[in-house]
């Protein structure tokens, strides 16, 4: 049976532990990719998730991976098997998806790209665990039970750590990060749409600094 690569799991463990907070980005204009990534970097981010939710996503990944190697680039919202190779070619160091099918998990293993699959129920967590994925996204975190869900999972499934995403904000980020089975948290609140539209990069740096200060 195909199984997730141990080195990839170690890489994800280090990358996400260091990141603490992972911005989930929808980049609509390629020209925004570098200034947005620089603003996040300046605020203290060490990794970003660029989602495949816009036409500009792959080109934005290429720009960030080529120009900002100090930022570990994650590719998010992978819904199709062939996307693993596409994001790898665009320079992503790892991939994430909002949910996982067996096909997707096997495609990730096949593509030899580190992968954070997502689960929202104990059975899904266990299926991914059987494939060797010990780091998973909990999505949608808030809607699937949030902190109570993480607390409930921590005792029976003690060796899986989560990146809760979906409904995380400045209001609850500290509570999420206090859970021992949370490796990092992800979310779009770090790059608010209106600030990106206005190209207000310094305001985005401040949003990140504020969240980083709250969790340190
Ligand atoms: C994701 O893909 O992880 C979510 O869209 C992020 O959810 P949020 O917008 O509630 O942070």
Short mmCIF file of C-alpha atoms and ligand atoms in Angstrom, two decimals:
data_model
loop_
_atom_site.label_atom_id
_atom_site.label_comp_id
_atom_site.label_asym_id
_atom_site.label_seq_id
_atom_site.Cartn_x
_atom_site.Cartn_y
_atom_site.Cartn_z
CA UNK A 1 0.00 0.00 0.00
CA UNK A 2 1.26 3.49 -0.88
CA UNK A 3 2.09 5.46 2.21
CA UNK A 4 2.99 9.09 2.92
CA UNK A 5 6.73 9.71 2.89
CA UNK A 6 8.27 10.08 6.38
CA UNK A 7 10.65 12.80 5.21
CA UNK A 8 7.70 14.79 3.91
CA UNK A 9 5.98 14.41 7.28
CA UNK A 10 9.12 15.71 9.02
CA UNK A 11 9.37 18.59 6.58
CA UNK A 12 5.72 19.54 7.21
CA UNK A 13 6.18 19.24 10.93
CA UNK A 14 9.10 21.70 10.89
CA UNK A 15 7.50 24.06 8.36
CA UNK A 16 4.14 24.35 10.09
CA UNK A 17 5.56 24.48 13.63
CA UNK A 18 7.74 27.37 12.55
CA UNK A 19 4.92 29.11 10.65
CA UNK A 20 2.45 29.09 13.59
CA UNK A 21 0.02 31.08 11.45
CA UNK A 22 -0.52 30.24 7.80
CA UNK A 23 -2.17 32.86 5.59
CA UNK A 24 -4.63 31.39 3.09
CA UNK A 25 -4.42 33.53 -0.05
CA UNK A 26 -6.64 34.02 -3.07
CA UNK A 27 -4.49 36.07 -5.46
CA UNK A 28 -6.53 37.59 -8.28
CA UNK A 29 -3.73 39.63 -9.93
CA UNK A 30 -0.27 38.20 -10.54
CA UNK A 31 1.20 41.65 -9.91
CA UNK A 32 -0.01 41.39 -6.28
CA UNK A 33 1.84 38.14 -5.58
CA UNK A 34 5.23 39.56 -4.61
CA UNK A 35 4.14 42.67 -2.66
CA UNK A 36 1.53 40.63 -0.79
CA UNK A 37 4.01 37.86 0.04
CA UNK A 38 6.60 40.46 1.11
CA UNK A 39 4.06 42.14 3.40
CA UNK A 40 3.27 38.79 5.04
CA UNK A 41 6.96 37.97 5.37
CA UNK A 42 7.61 41.33 7.00
CA UNK A 43 4.81 40.67 9.45
CA UNK A 44 6.49 37.45 10.55
CA UNK A 45 5.03 34.75 8.30
CA UNK A 46 7.41 32.03 7.21
CA UNK A 47 5.01 30.16 4.94
CA UNK A 48 1.91 30.98 2.88
CA UNK A 49 -0.84 28.96 1.24
CA UNK A 50 -1.63 30.21 -2.25
CA UNK A 51 -4.94 28.65 -3.24
CA UNK A 52 -5.88 27.41 -6.68
CA UNK A 53 -9.00 29.55 -6.59
CA UNK A 54 -8.03 32.12 -9.17
CA UNK A 55 -6.70 32.26 -12.70
CA UNK A 56 -3.58 33.95 -11.34
CA UNK A 57 -2.76 31.22 -8.81
CA UNK A 58 -0.12 29.19 -10.66
CA UNK A 59 1.67 32.23 -12.08
CA UNK A 60 1.63 33.79 -8.60
CA UNK A 61 3.20 30.67 -7.16
CA UNK A 62 5.93 30.82 -9.80
CA UNK A 63 6.70 34.42 -8.86
CA UNK A 64 6.78 33.79 -5.11
CA UNK A 65 8.90 30.65 -5.37
CA UNK A 66 11.37 32.35 -7.72
CA UNK A 67 11.71 35.65 -5.85
CA UNK A 68 11.08 34.84 -2.18
CA UNK A 69 12.80 31.55 -1.40
CA UNK A 70 12.79 32.45 2.33
CA UNK A 71 9.01 31.93 2.30
CA UNK A 72 8.02 28.25 2.20
CA UNK A 73 5.35 28.07 -0.45
CA UNK A 74 2.28 25.92 0.07
CA UNK A 75 -0.34 25.39 -2.63
CA UNK A 76 -3.92 25.13 -1.43
CA UNK A 77 -7.36 24.06 -2.63
CA UNK A 78 -6.10 21.08 -4.64
CA UNK A 79 -9.23 19.29 -5.82
CA UNK A 80 -7.87 17.31 -8.79
CA UNK A 81 -5.12 14.70 -8.97
CA UNK A 82 -3.21 16.40 -11.80
CA UNK A 83 -2.87 19.57 -9.76
CA UNK A 84 -0.12 18.07 -7.59
CA UNK A 85 2.29 18.07 -10.52
CA UNK A 86 1.13 21.52 -11.63
CA UNK A 87 1.81 23.16 -8.27
CA UNK A 88 5.08 21.29 -7.91
CA UNK A 89 6.16 22.67 -11.29
CA UNK A 90 5.11 26.15 -10.11
CA UNK A 91 7.53 25.83 -7.19
CA UNK A 92 5.28 24.83 -4.29
CA UNK A 93 7.01 22.91 -1.50
CA UNK A 94 3.82 21.34 -0.23
CA UNK A 95 0.12 21.08 -1.01
CA UNK A 96 -3.09 21.23 0.98
CA UNK A 97 -6.72 20.53 0.19
CA UNK A 98 -10.03 21.32 1.89
CA UNK A 99 -11.03 17.64 1.98
CA UNK A 100 -9.47 14.41 0.81
CA UNK A 101 -10.47 11.43 -1.25
CA UNK A 102 -8.38 8.28 -1.50
CA UNK A 103 -7.60 9.23 -5.12
CA UNK A 104 -6.24 12.61 -4.05
CA UNK A 105 -4.16 11.16 -1.24
CA UNK A 106 -2.64 8.56 -3.57
CA UNK A 107 -1.97 11.20 -6.24
CA UNK A 108 -0.14 13.26 -3.63
CA UNK A 109 2.01 10.28 -2.66
CA UNK A 110 2.62 9.52 -6.35
CA UNK A 111 3.68 13.09 -7.11
CA UNK A 112 6.25 12.99 -4.30
CA UNK A 113 5.05 16.34 -2.97
CA UNK A 114 4.53 16.85 0.77
CA UNK A 115 0.80 16.99 1.43
CA UNK A 116 -1.51 18.16 4.20
CA UNK A 117 -4.82 16.42 3.57
CA UNK A 118 -7.98 17.55 5.33
CA UNK A 119 -10.44 15.79 7.58
CA UNK A 120 -13.56 16.90 9.44
CA UNK A 121 -14.59 13.70 11.25
CA UNK A 122 -12.78 11.06 13.37
CA UNK A 123 -13.22 8.44 10.64
CA UNK A 124 -11.66 10.70 8.02
CA UNK A 125 -8.78 11.41 10.39
CA UNK A 126 -8.25 7.67 10.83
CA UNK A 127 -8.37 6.91 7.11
CA UNK A 128 -5.65 9.49 6.47
CA UNK A 129 -3.65 8.26 9.45
CA UNK A 130 -3.65 4.77 7.93
CA UNK A 131 -2.02 6.29 4.83
CA UNK A 132 0.70 7.79 7.00
CA UNK A 133 -0.62 11.36 7.19
CA UNK A 134 -0.03 12.46 10.78
CA UNK A 135 -0.45 16.14 10.02
CA UNK A 136 -3.86 17.08 8.72
CA UNK A 137 -5.90 20.15 8.10
CA UNK A 138 -9.11 20.29 10.16
CA UNK A 139 -11.55 21.86 7.71
CA UNK A 140 -13.93 23.55 8.07
CA UNK A 141 -12.62 23.92 11.61
CA UNK A 142 -15.32 26.16 13.08
CA UNK A 143 -18.23 24.42 11.39
CA UNK A 144 -16.98 20.92 12.27
CA UNK A 145 -16.73 21.60 15.99
CA UNK A 146 -13.73 23.90 16.37
CA UNK A 147 -11.86 23.76 19.65
CA UNK A 148 -14.28 21.24 21.18
CA UNK A 149 -13.66 18.93 18.22
CA UNK A 150 -9.88 19.23 18.65
CA UNK A 151 -10.19 18.48 22.37
CA UNK A 152 -12.34 15.45 21.62
CA UNK A 153 -9.85 14.10 19.06
CA UNK A 154 -6.78 14.64 21.23
CA UNK A 155 -7.17 11.69 23.56
CA UNK A 156 -8.34 8.84 21.27
CA UNK A 157 -6.21 9.91 18.26
CA UNK A 158 -3.24 11.34 20.10
CA UNK A 159 -0.64 11.09 17.35
CA UNK A 160 -2.32 13.26 14.72
CA UNK A 161 -1.72 17.01 14.73
CA UNK A 162 -3.94 19.53 12.99
CA UNK A 163 -3.89 22.82 11.15
CA UNK A 164 -7.42 24.09 11.81
CA UNK A 165 -8.66 26.32 9.01
CA UNK A 166 -12.05 27.83 8.27
CA UNK A 167 -13.44 30.26 10.80
CA UNK A 168 -10.13 31.09 12.50
CA UNK A 169 -9.73 34.80 13.28
CA UNK A 170 -7.96 37.21 15.62
CA UNK A 171 -10.73 36.48 18.12
CA UNK A 172 -10.01 32.75 18.49
CA UNK A 173 -6.49 32.18 17.15
CA UNK A 174 -4.97 32.03 20.64
CA UNK A 175 -7.50 29.45 21.82
CA UNK A 176 -6.82 27.27 18.81
CA UNK A 177 -3.05 27.44 19.26
CA UNK A 178 -3.33 26.49 22.90
CA UNK A 179 -4.62 23.03 21.94
CA UNK A 180 -1.74 20.53 22.17
CA UNK A 181 -2.83 18.77 18.96
CA UNK A 182 -2.70 22.00 16.92
CA UNK A 183 0.53 22.44 14.96
CA UNK A 184 -0.47 25.75 13.34
CA UNK A 185 -3.61 27.57 12.25
CA UNK A 186 -4.56 28.80 8.81
CA UNK A 187 -6.91 31.40 7.50
CA UNK A 188 -7.77 34.21 5.18
CA UNK A 189 -8.10 36.85 7.91
CA UNK A 190 -4.39 37.69 7.54
CA UNK A 191 -4.84 39.08 4.04
CA UNK A 192 -8.26 40.75 4.02
CA UNK A 193 -9.73 41.10 0.52
CA UNK A 194 -10.33 44.86 0.82
CA UNK A 195 -6.71 45.53 1.84
CA UNK A 196 -5.42 43.42 -1.05
CA UNK A 197 -7.75 45.24 -3.48
CA UNK A 198 -6.41 48.56 -2.20
CA UNK A 199 -2.83 47.25 -2.35
CA UNK A 200 -2.52 48.35 1.26
CA UNK A 201 0.52 46.17 1.97
CA UNK A 202 1.61 47.96 5.12
CA UNK A 203 -1.84 47.41 6.67
CA UNK A 204 -1.53 43.69 5.90
CA UNK A 205 1.87 43.59 7.62
CA UNK A 206 0.19 45.16 10.67
CA UNK A 207 -2.62 42.58 10.69
CA UNK A 208 -0.03 39.80 10.72
CA UNK A 209 2.11 41.50 13.38
CA UNK A 210 -0.94 41.88 15.60
CA UNK A 211 -1.87 38.20 15.30
CA UNK A 212 1.74 37.07 15.76
CA UNK A 213 2.09 39.24 18.88
CA UNK A 214 -1.13 37.79 20.30
CA UNK A 215 0.06 34.21 20.01
CA UNK A 216 3.68 34.64 21.13
C1 LIG B 1 -9.30 27.49 3.55
O1 LIG B 1 -9.24 27.15 2.38
O2 LIG B 1 -8.53 27.03 4.38
C2 LIG B 1 -10.39 28.43 3.98
O3 LIG B 1 -11.06 28.98 2.91
C3 LIG B 1 -9.96 29.48 4.92
O4 LIG B 1 -11.06 29.75 5.69
P1 LIG B 1 -11.32 31.20 6.27
O5 LIG B 1 -11.61 32.07 5.09
O6 LIG B 1 -12.51 31.04 7.18
O7 LIG B 1 -10.10 31.63 7.01
#
